[in-house]
PDB file of C-alpha atoms in Angstrom:
ATOM      1  CA  MET J   1     -25.984 335.691  74.645  1.00 67.00           C
ATOM      2  CA  ALA J   2     -22.843 334.063  73.207  1.00 72.00           C
ATOM      3  CA  ALA J   3     -21.389 335.262  69.935  1.00 71.00           C
ATOM      4  CA  PRO J   4     -22.345 333.052  66.998  1.00 78.00           C
ATOM      5  CA  GLN J   5     -19.784 330.442  66.018  1.00 86.00           C
ATOM      6  CA  PRO J   6     -18.145 331.080  62.612  1.00 88.00           C
ATOM      7  CA  ALA J   7     -19.773 329.003  59.858  1.00 94.00           C
ATOM      8  CA  LEU J   8     -16.632 326.933  59.192  1.00 95.00           C
ATOM      9  CA  GLU J   9     -15.352 326.587  62.771  1.00 95.00           C
ATOM     10  CA  GLY J  10     -13.471 323.290  63.132  1.00 95.00           C
ATOM     11  CA  ARG J  11     -13.229 322.743  59.390  1.00 96.00           C
ATOM     12  CA  VAL J  12     -10.093 322.511  57.261  1.00 97.00           C
ATOM     13  CA  ALA J  13      -9.763 323.850  53.732  1.00 98.00           C
ATOM     14  CA  PHE J  14      -7.085 323.351  51.077  1.00 98.00           C
ATOM     15  CA  VAL J  15      -6.545 326.104  48.480  1.00 98.00           C
ATOM     16  CA  THR J  16      -4.152 325.728  45.543  1.00 98.00           C
ATOM     17  CA  GLY J  17      -2.689 328.758  43.794  1.00 98.00           C
ATOM     18  CA  ALA J  18      -3.026 330.625  47.093  1.00 98.00           C
ATOM     19  CA  ALA J  19       0.006 332.914  47.035  1.00 98.00           C
ATOM     20  CA  ARG J  20      -1.871 335.882  45.600  1.00 98.00           C
ATOM     21  CA  GLY J  21      -4.999 337.005  43.760  1.00 98.00           C
ATOM     22  CA  GLN J  22      -8.132 334.888  43.882  1.00 98.00           C
ATOM     23  CA  GLY J  23      -6.407 332.022  45.699  1.00 98.00           C
ATOM     24  CA  ARG J  24      -5.293 334.308  48.501  1.00 98.00           C
ATOM     25  CA  ALA J  25      -8.757 335.845  48.696  1.00 98.00           C
ATOM     26  CA  TYR J  26     -10.377 332.397  48.999  1.00 98.00           C
ATOM     27  CA  ALA J  27      -7.906 331.283  51.683  1.00 98.00           C
ATOM     28  CA  VAL J  28      -8.376 334.422  53.774  1.00 98.00           C
ATOM     29  CA  ARG J  29     -12.167 334.289  53.468  1.00 98.00           C
ATOM     30  CA  LEU J  30     -12.209 330.626  54.537  1.00 98.00           C
ATOM     31  CA  ALA J  31     -10.065 331.556  57.553  1.00 98.00           C
ATOM     32  CA  ARG J  32     -12.378 334.465  58.375  1.00 98.00           C
ATOM     33  CA  GLU J  33     -15.258 331.982  58.364  1.00 98.00           C
ATOM     34  CA  GLY J  34     -13.393 329.790  60.891  1.00 98.00           C
ATOM     35  CA  ALA J  35     -11.444 327.241  58.825  1.00 98.00           C
ATOM     36  CA  ASP J  36      -7.798 326.352  59.225  1.00 98.00           C
ATOM     37  CA  VAL J  37      -6.249 326.438  55.769  1.00 98.00           C
ATOM     38  CA  ILE J  38      -3.710 324.414  53.815  1.00 98.00           C
ATOM     39  CA  VAL J  39      -2.290 326.644  51.095  1.00 98.00           C
ATOM     40  CA  SER J  40      -0.032 325.876  48.171  1.00 98.00           C
ATOM     41  CA  ASP J  41       1.480 327.611  45.194  1.00 98.00           C
ATOM     42  CA  ILE J  42       4.377 326.793  42.888  1.00 98.00           C
ATOM     43  CA  CYS J  43       6.015 330.160  43.723  1.00 98.00           C
ATOM     44  CA  ALA J  44       8.181 329.906  40.622  1.00 97.00           C
ATOM     45  CA  PRO J  45       7.855 330.249  36.874  1.00 97.00           C
ATOM     46  CA  VAL J  46       5.740 327.402  35.510  1.00 96.00           C
ATOM     47  CA  SER J  47       7.177 327.531  31.996  1.00 95.00           C
ATOM     48  CA  ASP J  48       8.858 329.888  29.567  1.00 94.00           C
ATOM     49  CA  THR J  49       5.532 329.921  27.716  1.00 94.00           C
ATOM     50  CA  ILE J  50       3.685 331.719  30.537  1.00 95.00           C
ATOM     51  CA  PRO J  51       4.117 335.437  29.834  1.00 91.00           C
ATOM     52  CA  TYR J  52       3.633 336.932  33.307  1.00 94.00           C
ATOM     53  CA  ILE J  53       5.566 337.030  36.570  1.00 96.00           C
ATOM     54  CA  ALA J  54       4.970 334.081  38.901  1.00 97.00           C
ATOM     55  CA  ALA J  55       3.975 334.311  42.536  1.00 98.00           C
ATOM     56  CA  THR J  56       6.842 334.220  45.010  1.00 98.00           C
ATOM     57  CA  SER J  57       7.662 332.605  48.339  1.00 98.00           C
ATOM     58  CA  GLU J  58       7.077 336.009  49.917  1.00 98.00           C
ATOM     59  CA  ASP J  59       3.582 336.118  48.387  1.00 98.00           C
ATOM     60  CA  LEU J  60       2.757 332.739  49.939  1.00 98.00           C
ATOM     61  CA  ALA J  61       4.156 333.870  53.297  1.00 98.00           C
ATOM     62  CA  GLU J  62       1.876 336.923  53.140  1.00 98.00           C
ATOM     63  CA  THR J  63      -1.116 334.640  52.577  1.00 99.00           C
ATOM     64  CA  VAL J  64      -0.119 332.701  55.695  1.00 99.00           C
ATOM     65  CA  ARG J  65       0.214 335.954  57.644  1.00 98.00           C
ATOM     66  CA  LEU J  66      -3.283 337.014  56.573  1.00 98.00           C
ATOM     67  CA  ILE J  67      -4.774 333.634  57.544  1.00 98.00           C
ATOM     68  CA  GLU J  68      -3.112 333.815  60.945  1.00 98.00           C
ATOM     69  CA  ALA J  69      -4.343 337.412  61.356  1.00 98.00           C
ATOM     70  CA  GLU J  70      -7.849 335.919  61.185  1.00 98.00           C
ATOM     71  CA  GLY J  71      -6.938 333.748  64.180  1.00 98.00           C
ATOM     72  CA  ARG J  72      -6.621 330.538  62.159  1.00 98.00           C
ATOM     73  CA  LYS J  73      -3.782 328.107  61.516  1.00 98.00           C
ATOM     74  CA  ALA J  74      -2.120 327.622  58.146  1.00 98.00           C
ATOM     75  CA  LEU J  75       0.060 324.975  56.559  1.00 98.00           C
ATOM     76  CA  ALA J  76       1.846 326.352  53.513  1.00 98.00           C
ATOM     77  CA  ARG J  77       3.976 324.590  50.985  1.00 98.00           C
ATOM     78  CA  GLU J  78       5.471 325.440  47.611  1.00 98.00           C
ATOM     79  CA  VAL J  79       3.984 322.706  45.444  1.00 98.00           C
ATOM     80  CA  ASP J  80       3.605 322.277  41.701  1.00 98.00           C
ATOM     81  CA  ILE J  81       0.204 320.617  41.240  1.00 98.00           C
ATOM     82  CA  ARG J  82       1.686 318.715  38.315  1.00 98.00           C
ATOM     83  CA  ASP J  83       3.845 316.837  40.862  1.00 98.00           C
ATOM     84  CA  ASP J  84       1.639 313.978  42.047  1.00 97.00           C
ATOM     85  CA  ALA J  85       3.869 312.923  44.962  1.00 98.00           C
ATOM     86  CA  ALA J  86       4.173 316.493  46.251  1.00 98.00           C
ATOM     87  CA  VAL J  87       0.399 317.050  46.139  1.00 98.00           C
ATOM     88  CA  ARG J  88      -0.299 313.739  47.891  1.00 98.00           C
ATOM     89  CA  GLY J  89       2.366 314.539  50.476  1.00 98.00           C
ATOM     90  CA  LEU J  90       0.840 317.927  51.234  1.00 98.00           C
ATOM     91  CA  VAL J  91      -2.630 316.434  51.633  1.00 98.00           C
ATOM     92  CA  ALA J  92      -1.266 313.750  53.977  1.00 97.00           C
ATOM     93  CA  ASP J  93       0.677 316.327  55.998  1.00 98.00           C
ATOM     94  CA  GLY J  94      -2.371 318.584  56.214  1.00 98.00           C
ATOM     95  CA  ILE J  95      -4.547 315.764  57.516  1.00 97.00           C
ATOM     96  CA  GLU J  96      -1.836 314.775  59.984  1.00 97.00           C
ATOM     97  CA  GLN J  97      -1.554 318.363  61.256  1.00 98.00           C
ATOM     98  CA  PHE J  98      -5.239 319.295  61.302  1.00 97.00           C
ATOM     99  CA  GLY J  99      -6.942 315.897  61.615  1.00 96.00           C
ATOM    100  CA  ARG J 100      -9.318 316.326  58.710  1.00 96.00           C
ATOM    101  CA  LEU J 101      -9.981 317.912  55.322  1.00 97.00           C
ATOM    102  CA  ASP J 102     -13.393 319.343  54.504  1.00 96.00           C
ATOM    103  CA  ILE J 103     -13.043 321.840  51.669  1.00 98.00           C
ATOM    104  CA  MET J 104     -10.981 321.809  48.485  1.00 98.00           C
ATOM    105  CA  VAL J 105     -10.603 324.929  46.349  1.00 98.00           C
ATOM    106  CA  ALA J 106      -8.724 323.899  43.209  1.00 98.00           C
ATOM    107  CA  ASN J 107      -7.710 327.370  42.097  1.00 98.00           C
ATOM    108  CA  ALA J 108      -4.180 326.950  40.679  1.00 98.00           C
ATOM    109  CA  GLY J 109      -4.031 327.676  36.989  1.00 97.00           C
ATOM    110  CA  VAL J 110      -2.115 329.452  34.255  1.00 96.00           C
ATOM    111  CA  LEU J 111      -2.910 331.359  31.112  1.00 93.00           C
ATOM    112  CA  SER J 112      -1.030 331.661  27.862  1.00 89.00           C
ATOM    113  CA  TRP J 113      -2.793 333.945  25.470  1.00 85.00           C
ATOM    114  CA  GLY J 114      -2.770 334.523  21.787  1.00 86.00           C
ATOM    115  CA  ARG J 115      -4.814 333.549  18.785  1.00 91.00           C
ATOM    116  CA  VAL J 116      -5.656 329.871  19.104  1.00 90.00           C
ATOM    117  CA  TRP J 117      -4.176 328.945  15.730  1.00 93.00           C
ATOM    118  CA  GLU J 118      -0.906 330.646  16.628  1.00 93.00           C
ATOM    119  CA  LEU J 119      -0.348 328.991  20.035  1.00 93.00           C
ATOM    120  CA  THR J 120       2.613 326.645  20.106  1.00 95.00           C
ATOM    121  CA  ASP J 121       2.334 323.077  21.313  1.00 96.00           C
ATOM    122  CA  ASP J 122       4.366 324.080  24.383  1.00 96.00           C
ATOM    123  CA  GLN J 123       1.943 326.890  25.238  1.00 95.00           C
ATOM    124  CA  TRP J 124      -1.067 324.612  24.860  1.00 95.00           C
ATOM    125  CA  ASN J 125       0.504 321.682  26.728  1.00 96.00           C
ATOM    126  CA  THR J 126       1.559 323.826  29.691  1.00 97.00           C
ATOM    127  CA  VAL J 127      -1.957 325.195  30.144  1.00 96.00           C
ATOM    128  CA  ILE J 128      -3.528 321.738  29.856  1.00 96.00           C
ATOM    129  CA  ASP J 129      -0.923 320.155  32.137  1.00 97.00           C
ATOM    130  CA  VAL J 130      -1.472 322.699  34.924  1.00 97.00           C
ATOM    131  CA  ASN J 131      -5.144 323.596  34.573  1.00 97.00           C
ATOM    132  CA  LEU J 132      -6.526 320.164  33.763  1.00 97.00           C
ATOM    133  CA  THR J 133      -4.051 317.455  34.741  1.00 98.00           C
ATOM    134  CA  GLY J 134      -2.771 319.281  37.838  1.00 98.00           C
ATOM    135  CA  THR J 135      -6.320 319.900  39.029  1.00 98.00           C
ATOM    136  CA  TRP J 136      -7.172 316.226  38.467  1.00 98.00           C
ATOM    137  CA  ARG J 137      -4.102 315.187  40.475  1.00 98.00           C
ATOM    138  CA  THR J 138      -5.169 317.472  43.302  1.00 98.00           C
ATOM    139  CA  LEU J 139      -8.704 316.083  43.345  1.00 98.00           C
ATOM    140  CA  ARG J 140      -7.373 312.534  43.186  1.00 97.00           C
ATOM    141  CA  ALA J 141      -5.309 313.219  46.315  1.00 97.00           C
ATOM    142  CA  VAL J 142      -8.150 314.882  48.224  1.00 97.00           C
ATOM    143  CA  ILE J 143     -11.276 312.870  47.446  1.00 97.00           C
ATOM    144  CA  PRO J 144     -10.254 309.560  49.098  1.00 95.00           C
ATOM    145  CA  ALA J 145      -9.352 311.420  52.302  1.00 92.00           C
ATOM    146  CA  MET J 146     -12.758 313.101  52.349  1.00 94.00           C
ATOM    147  CA  ILE J 147     -14.536 309.802  51.730  1.00 94.00           C
ATOM    148  CA  ASP J 148     -12.504 307.991  54.404  1.00 90.00           C
ATOM    149  CA  ALA J 149     -13.280 310.699  56.980  1.00 87.00           C
ATOM    150  CA  GLY J 150     -17.023 310.264  56.474  1.00 90.00           C
ATOM    151  CA  ASN J 151     -17.657 313.974  57.100  1.00 87.00           C
ATOM    152  CA  GLY J 152     -18.799 314.910  53.624  1.00 88.00           C
ATOM    153  CA  GLY J 153     -16.972 317.782  52.043  1.00 94.00           C
ATOM    154  CA  SER J 154     -17.026 320.509  49.444  1.00 96.00           C
ATOM    155  CA  ILE J 155     -14.965 320.618  46.271  1.00 97.00           C
ATOM    156  CA  ILE J 156     -14.755 323.834  44.314  1.00 98.00           C
ATOM    157  CA  VAL J 157     -12.926 323.907  40.988  1.00 98.00           C
ATOM    158  CA  ILE J 158     -12.136 327.326  39.547  1.00 95.00           C
ATOM    159  CA  SER J 159     -11.999 327.437  35.776  1.00 84.00           C
TER     160      SER J 159
END
């Protein structure tokens, strides 16, 4: 009897914020399940208001290595999801390379903590710009491609 085909064989997923942590875990799991994966991360500080160390190019390269270790293909790019043209370009390049897009995991996000009444406008605006507006830009780039393909699709937004 033949081995069962992985659940996502022939599918393509796109994961934002994939250089480390949850994003990396999602990307690797999707690859393990048979999907080729488009991965992105800013790989740089988002703002002076974000108080922790950003992911690096090396982190994103490690995610690619782990995807490929699962026997899948990866397309990786350092993209700020606040950059509409860059997000749209990555989606277009991913579809050109893989021929389709089936799964979107909008994982990229930032956190600036403190007591709500003490947050500065810059802290608040950075979080909203990345977590809300950047996610919207990503979905806006992905959804038409999924509709045009006529294959259905899955969109997962991490919040």
